[in-house]
Short mmCIF file of C-alpha atoms and ligand atoms in Angstrom, two decimals:
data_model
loop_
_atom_site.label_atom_id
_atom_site.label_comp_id
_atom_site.label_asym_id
_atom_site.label_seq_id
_atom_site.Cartn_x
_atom_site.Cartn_y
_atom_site.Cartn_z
CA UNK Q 1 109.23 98.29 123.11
CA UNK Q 2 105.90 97.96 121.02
CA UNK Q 3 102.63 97.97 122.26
CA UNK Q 4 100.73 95.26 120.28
CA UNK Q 5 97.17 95.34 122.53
CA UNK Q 6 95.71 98.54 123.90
CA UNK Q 7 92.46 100.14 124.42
CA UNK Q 8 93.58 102.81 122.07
CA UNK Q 9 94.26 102.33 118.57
CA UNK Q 10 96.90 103.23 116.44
CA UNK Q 11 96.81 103.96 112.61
CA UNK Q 12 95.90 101.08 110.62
CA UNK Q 13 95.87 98.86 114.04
CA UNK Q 14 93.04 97.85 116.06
CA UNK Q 15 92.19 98.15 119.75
CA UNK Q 16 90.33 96.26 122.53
CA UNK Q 17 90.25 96.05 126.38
CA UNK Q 18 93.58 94.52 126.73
CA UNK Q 19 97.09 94.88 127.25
CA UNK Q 20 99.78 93.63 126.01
CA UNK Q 21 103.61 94.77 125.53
CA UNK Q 22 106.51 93.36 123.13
CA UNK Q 23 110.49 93.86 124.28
CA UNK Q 24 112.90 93.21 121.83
CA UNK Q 25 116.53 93.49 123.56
CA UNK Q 26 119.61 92.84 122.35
CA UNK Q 27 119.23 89.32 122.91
CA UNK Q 28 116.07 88.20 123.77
CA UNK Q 29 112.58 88.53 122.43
CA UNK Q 30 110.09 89.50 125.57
CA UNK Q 31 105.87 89.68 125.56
CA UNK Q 32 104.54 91.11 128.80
CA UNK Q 33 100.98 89.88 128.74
CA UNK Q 34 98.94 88.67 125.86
CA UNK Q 35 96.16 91.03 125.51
CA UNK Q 36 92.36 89.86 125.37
CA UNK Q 37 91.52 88.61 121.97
CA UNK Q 38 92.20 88.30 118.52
CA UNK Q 39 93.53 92.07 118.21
CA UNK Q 40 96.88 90.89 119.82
CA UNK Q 41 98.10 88.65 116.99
CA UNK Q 42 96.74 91.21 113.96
CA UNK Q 43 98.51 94.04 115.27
CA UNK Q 44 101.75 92.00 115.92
CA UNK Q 45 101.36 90.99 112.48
CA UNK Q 46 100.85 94.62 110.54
CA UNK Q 47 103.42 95.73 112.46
CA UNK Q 48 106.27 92.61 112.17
CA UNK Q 49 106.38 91.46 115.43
CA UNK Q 50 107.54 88.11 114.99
CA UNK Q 51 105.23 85.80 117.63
CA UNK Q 52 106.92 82.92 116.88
CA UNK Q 53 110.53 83.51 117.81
CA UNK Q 54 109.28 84.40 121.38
CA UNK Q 55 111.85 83.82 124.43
CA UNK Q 56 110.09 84.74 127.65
CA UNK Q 57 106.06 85.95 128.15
CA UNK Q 58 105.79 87.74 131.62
CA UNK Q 59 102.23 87.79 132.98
CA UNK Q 60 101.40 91.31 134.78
CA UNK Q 61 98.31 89.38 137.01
CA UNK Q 62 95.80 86.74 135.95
CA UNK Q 63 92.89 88.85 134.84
CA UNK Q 64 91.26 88.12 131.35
CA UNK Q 65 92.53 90.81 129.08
CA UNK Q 66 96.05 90.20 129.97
CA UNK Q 67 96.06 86.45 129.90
CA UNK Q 68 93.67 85.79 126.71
CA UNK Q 69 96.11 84.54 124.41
CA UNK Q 70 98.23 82.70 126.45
CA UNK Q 71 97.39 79.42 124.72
CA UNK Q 72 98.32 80.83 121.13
CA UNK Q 73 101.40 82.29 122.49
CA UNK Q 74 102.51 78.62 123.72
CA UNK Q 75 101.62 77.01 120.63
CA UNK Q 76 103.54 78.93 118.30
CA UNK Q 77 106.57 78.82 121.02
CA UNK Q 78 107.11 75.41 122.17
CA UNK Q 79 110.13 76.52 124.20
CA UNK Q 80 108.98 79.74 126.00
CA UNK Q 81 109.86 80.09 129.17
CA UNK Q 82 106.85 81.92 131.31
CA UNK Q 83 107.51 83.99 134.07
CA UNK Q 84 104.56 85.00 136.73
CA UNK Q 85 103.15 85.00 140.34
CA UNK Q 86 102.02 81.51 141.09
CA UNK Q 87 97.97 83.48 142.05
CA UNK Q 88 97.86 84.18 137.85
CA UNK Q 89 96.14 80.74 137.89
CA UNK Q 90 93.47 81.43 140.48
CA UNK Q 91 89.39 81.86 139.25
CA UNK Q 92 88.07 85.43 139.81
CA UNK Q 93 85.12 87.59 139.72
CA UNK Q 94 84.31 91.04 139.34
CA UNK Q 95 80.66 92.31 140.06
CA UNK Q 96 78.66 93.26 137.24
CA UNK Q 97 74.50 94.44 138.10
CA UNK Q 98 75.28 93.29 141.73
CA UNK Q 99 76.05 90.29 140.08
CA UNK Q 100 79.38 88.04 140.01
CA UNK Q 101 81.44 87.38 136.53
CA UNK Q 102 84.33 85.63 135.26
CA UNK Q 103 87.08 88.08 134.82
CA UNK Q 104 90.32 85.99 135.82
CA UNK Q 105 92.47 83.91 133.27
CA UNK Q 106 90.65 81.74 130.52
CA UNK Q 107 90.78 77.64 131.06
CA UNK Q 108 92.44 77.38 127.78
CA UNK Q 109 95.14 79.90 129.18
CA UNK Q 110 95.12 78.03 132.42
CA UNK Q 111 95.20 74.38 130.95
CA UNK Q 112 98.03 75.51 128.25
CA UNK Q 113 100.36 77.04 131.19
CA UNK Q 114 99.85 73.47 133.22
CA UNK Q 115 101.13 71.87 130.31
CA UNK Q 116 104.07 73.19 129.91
CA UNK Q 117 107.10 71.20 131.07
CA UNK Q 118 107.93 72.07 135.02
CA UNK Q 119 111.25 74.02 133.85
CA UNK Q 120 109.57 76.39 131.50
CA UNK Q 121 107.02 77.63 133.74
CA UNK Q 122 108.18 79.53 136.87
CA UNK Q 123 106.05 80.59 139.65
CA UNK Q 124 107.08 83.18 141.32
CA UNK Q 125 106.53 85.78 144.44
CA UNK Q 126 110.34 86.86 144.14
CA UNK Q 127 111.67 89.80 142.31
CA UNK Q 128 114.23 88.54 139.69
CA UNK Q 129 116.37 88.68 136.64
CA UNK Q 130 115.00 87.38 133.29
CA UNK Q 131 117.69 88.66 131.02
CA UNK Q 132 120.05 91.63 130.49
CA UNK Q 133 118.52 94.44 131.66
CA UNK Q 134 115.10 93.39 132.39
CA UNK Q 135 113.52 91.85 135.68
CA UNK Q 136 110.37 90.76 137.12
CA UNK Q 137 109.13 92.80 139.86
CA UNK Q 138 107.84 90.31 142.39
CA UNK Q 139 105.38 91.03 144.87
CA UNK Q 140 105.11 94.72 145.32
CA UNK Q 141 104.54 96.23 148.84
CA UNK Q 142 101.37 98.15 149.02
CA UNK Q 143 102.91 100.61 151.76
CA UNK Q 144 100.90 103.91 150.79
CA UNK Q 145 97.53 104.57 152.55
CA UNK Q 146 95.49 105.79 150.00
CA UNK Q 147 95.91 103.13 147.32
CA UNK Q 148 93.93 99.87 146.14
CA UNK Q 149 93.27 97.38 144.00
CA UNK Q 150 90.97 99.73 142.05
CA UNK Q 151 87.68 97.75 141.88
CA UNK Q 152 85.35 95.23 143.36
CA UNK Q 153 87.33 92.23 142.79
CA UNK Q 154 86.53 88.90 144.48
CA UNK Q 155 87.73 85.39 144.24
CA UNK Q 156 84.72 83.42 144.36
CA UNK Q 157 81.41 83.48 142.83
CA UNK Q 158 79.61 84.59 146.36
CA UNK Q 159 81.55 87.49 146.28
CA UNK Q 160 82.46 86.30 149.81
CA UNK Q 161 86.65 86.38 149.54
CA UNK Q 162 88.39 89.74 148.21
CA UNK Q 163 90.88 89.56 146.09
CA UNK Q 164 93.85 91.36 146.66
CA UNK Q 165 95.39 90.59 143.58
CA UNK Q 166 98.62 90.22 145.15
CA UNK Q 167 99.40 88.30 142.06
CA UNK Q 168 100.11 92.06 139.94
CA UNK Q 169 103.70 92.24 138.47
CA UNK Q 170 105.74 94.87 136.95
CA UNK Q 171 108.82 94.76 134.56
CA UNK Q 172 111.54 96.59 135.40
CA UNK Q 173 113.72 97.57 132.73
CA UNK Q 174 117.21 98.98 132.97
CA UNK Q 175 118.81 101.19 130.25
CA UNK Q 176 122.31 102.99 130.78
CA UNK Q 177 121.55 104.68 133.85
CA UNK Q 178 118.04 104.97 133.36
CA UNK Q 179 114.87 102.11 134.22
CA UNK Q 180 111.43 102.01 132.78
CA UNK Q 181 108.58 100.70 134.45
CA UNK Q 182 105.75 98.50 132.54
CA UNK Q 183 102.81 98.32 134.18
CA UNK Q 184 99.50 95.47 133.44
CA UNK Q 185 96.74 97.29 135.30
CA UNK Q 186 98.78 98.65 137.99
CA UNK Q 187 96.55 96.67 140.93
CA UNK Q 188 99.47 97.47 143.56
CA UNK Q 189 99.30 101.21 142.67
CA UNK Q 190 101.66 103.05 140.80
CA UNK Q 191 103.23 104.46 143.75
CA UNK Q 192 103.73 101.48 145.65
CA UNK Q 193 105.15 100.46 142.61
CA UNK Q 194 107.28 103.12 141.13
CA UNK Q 195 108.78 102.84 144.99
CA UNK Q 196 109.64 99.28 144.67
CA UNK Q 197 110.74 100.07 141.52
CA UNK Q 198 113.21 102.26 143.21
CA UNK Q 199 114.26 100.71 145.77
CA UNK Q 200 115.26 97.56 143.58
CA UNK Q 201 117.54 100.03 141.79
CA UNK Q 202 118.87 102.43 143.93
CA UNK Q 203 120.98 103.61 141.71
CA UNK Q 204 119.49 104.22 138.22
CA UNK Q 205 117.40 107.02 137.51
CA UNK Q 206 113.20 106.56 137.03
CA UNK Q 207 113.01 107.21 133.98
CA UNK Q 208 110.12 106.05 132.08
CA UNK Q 209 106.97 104.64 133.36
CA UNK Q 210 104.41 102.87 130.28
CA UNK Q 211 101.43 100.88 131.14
CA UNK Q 212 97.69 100.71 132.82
CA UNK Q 213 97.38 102.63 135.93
CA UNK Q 214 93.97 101.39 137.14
CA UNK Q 215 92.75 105.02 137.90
CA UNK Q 216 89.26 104.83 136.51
CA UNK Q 217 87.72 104.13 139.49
CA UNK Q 218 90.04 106.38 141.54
CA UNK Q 219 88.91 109.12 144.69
CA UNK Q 220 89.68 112.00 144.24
CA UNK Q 221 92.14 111.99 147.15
CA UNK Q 222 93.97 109.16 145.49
CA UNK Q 223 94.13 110.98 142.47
CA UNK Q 224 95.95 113.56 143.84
CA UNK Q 225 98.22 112.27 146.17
CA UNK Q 226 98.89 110.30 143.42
CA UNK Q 227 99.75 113.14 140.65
CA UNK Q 228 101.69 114.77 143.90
CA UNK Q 229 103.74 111.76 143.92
CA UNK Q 230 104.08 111.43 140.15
CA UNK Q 231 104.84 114.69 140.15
CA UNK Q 232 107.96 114.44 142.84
CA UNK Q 233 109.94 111.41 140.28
CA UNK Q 234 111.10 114.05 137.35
CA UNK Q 235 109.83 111.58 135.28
CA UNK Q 236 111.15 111.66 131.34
CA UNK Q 237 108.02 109.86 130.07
CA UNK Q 238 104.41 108.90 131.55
CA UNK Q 239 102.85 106.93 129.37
CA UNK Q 240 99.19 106.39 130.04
CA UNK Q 241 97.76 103.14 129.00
CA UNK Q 242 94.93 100.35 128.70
CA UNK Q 243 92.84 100.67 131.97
CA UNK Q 244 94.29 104.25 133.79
CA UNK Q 245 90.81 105.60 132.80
CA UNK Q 246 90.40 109.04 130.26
CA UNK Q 247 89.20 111.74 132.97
CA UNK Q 248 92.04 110.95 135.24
CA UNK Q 249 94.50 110.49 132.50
CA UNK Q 250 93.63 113.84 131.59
CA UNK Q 251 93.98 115.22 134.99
CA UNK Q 252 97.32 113.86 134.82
CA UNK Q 253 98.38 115.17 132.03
CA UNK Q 254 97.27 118.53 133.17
CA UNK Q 255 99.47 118.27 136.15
CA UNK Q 256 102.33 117.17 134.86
CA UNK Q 257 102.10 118.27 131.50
CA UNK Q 258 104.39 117.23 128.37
CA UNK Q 259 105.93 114.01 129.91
CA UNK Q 260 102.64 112.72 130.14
CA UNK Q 261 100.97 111.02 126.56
CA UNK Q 262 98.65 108.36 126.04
CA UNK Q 263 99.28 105.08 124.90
CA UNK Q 264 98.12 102.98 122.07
CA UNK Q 265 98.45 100.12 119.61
CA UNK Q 266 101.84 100.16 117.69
CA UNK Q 267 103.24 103.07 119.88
CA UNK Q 268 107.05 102.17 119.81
CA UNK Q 269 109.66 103.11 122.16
CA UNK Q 270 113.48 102.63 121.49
CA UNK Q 271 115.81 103.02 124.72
CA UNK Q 272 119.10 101.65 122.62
CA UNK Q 273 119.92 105.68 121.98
FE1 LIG S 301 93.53 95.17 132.62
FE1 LIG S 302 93.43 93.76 135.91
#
């Protein structure tokens, strides 16, 4: 697993407000989102990851810096099959000096997804398989009280509908007995989805959990009752990326100590051992 967009960087590589994931199996060549910009492809170059022997891109949720190279991604894979909730497609706004902006998936993204050929683009609420050892979460439950979406988030330019961003996906990966859990930016919550995480694998062990958590604009109740909860998986490896925000990272960290690292450009993680 390579991290090829991040908000950190890495040595030699460069970073941005993005996030984006590669997942080489034994088999099959996986991206999990596509980053933001133009610091996507460079780092995939410098560090050999092949873009254009791509099998599957997974979309974590339709906002910007996940879905900004979408169009790229199809061009240089004319046989990629794309796995995401069907809401990735939707227009949304954030609020920016009490003012609405554009933060949901470029038109180019958009128009070069509606393009593809009806069998290589599947829409999907459901959780499934995509290949050996690695699924897409579906719609994860929000079942604990003190979580949300993490922002001001709307679907229209009024700022009249909220979005829920039910559209935010995981990818589940199983290893042995073990399953890692990427996160986009974690809209869901991390414990509502570490749970479903769980409960789609009942019996393989949490092991590793890499990706945004969204905790930047976090309570401080939700911040710890999430670290309590964290704290109750005897996790092997947190790994704090793209949007989970510095001061709470750190307060993670503190909590739960050496499991926990931050994430960034290039990082690499090999579960074949
Ligand atoms: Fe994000
Ligand atoms: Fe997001």
């Amino acid at each position: 697993m390579t991290i090829l967009s991040d908000n950190l960087p890495g040595d030699k590589l460069q970073s941005e407000h993005g996030f984006a994931v590669h997942v080489q199996t034994s088999s099959t060549s996986v991206l999990f989102d596509t980053g933001q910009g133009a610091v996507f492809s460079a780092n995939a170059r410098s560090l050999g990851i092949d873009l254009e022997s791509l099998d599957l891109l997974v979309l974590s949720h339709g906002h910007y810096d996940h879905t900004g190279n979408v169009a790229q991604v199809l061009a240089y894979n004319p046989g990629i099959h794309v796995h995401c909730h069907p809401a990735v497609l939707l227009s949304r706004y954030g609020v920016r000096h009490g003012k609405a902006f554009p933060i949901g998936i470029p038109d180019a993204s958009r128009a070069a997804l509606l393009s593809l050929p009806a069998d290589q683009l599947h829409r999907s609420a459901q959780f499934h398989r995509l290949t050996e050892g690695v699924y897409f979460s579906g719609t994860i439950p929000r079942v604990t009280s003190f979580e949300d979406t993490g922002g001001n988030f709307f679907l229209d330019s009024t700022l009249f509908h909220q979005d829920t961003l039910h559209d935010d996906m995981a990818l589940y990966i199983v290893h042995g007995d073990a399953l890692t859990v990427v996160t986009g930016c974690c809209h869901s919550g991390i414990v509502n989805t570490v749970t479903h995480a769980m409960s789609c694998f009942p019996n393989v062990r949490l092991h590793t959990v890499l990706g945004g958590l969204h905790l930047l604009n976090a309570s401080q109740e939700r911040l710890e009752r999430t670290i309590h909860a964290l704290a109750q998986l005897n996790l092997t490896a947190l790994v704090l990326c793209h949007c989970t925000g510095s001061a709470q990272g750190n307060a993670v960290k503190r909590a739960l100590g050496d499991i926990v690292s931050l994430g960034h450009t290039g990082l690499q993680l090999d579960f074949t051992a």
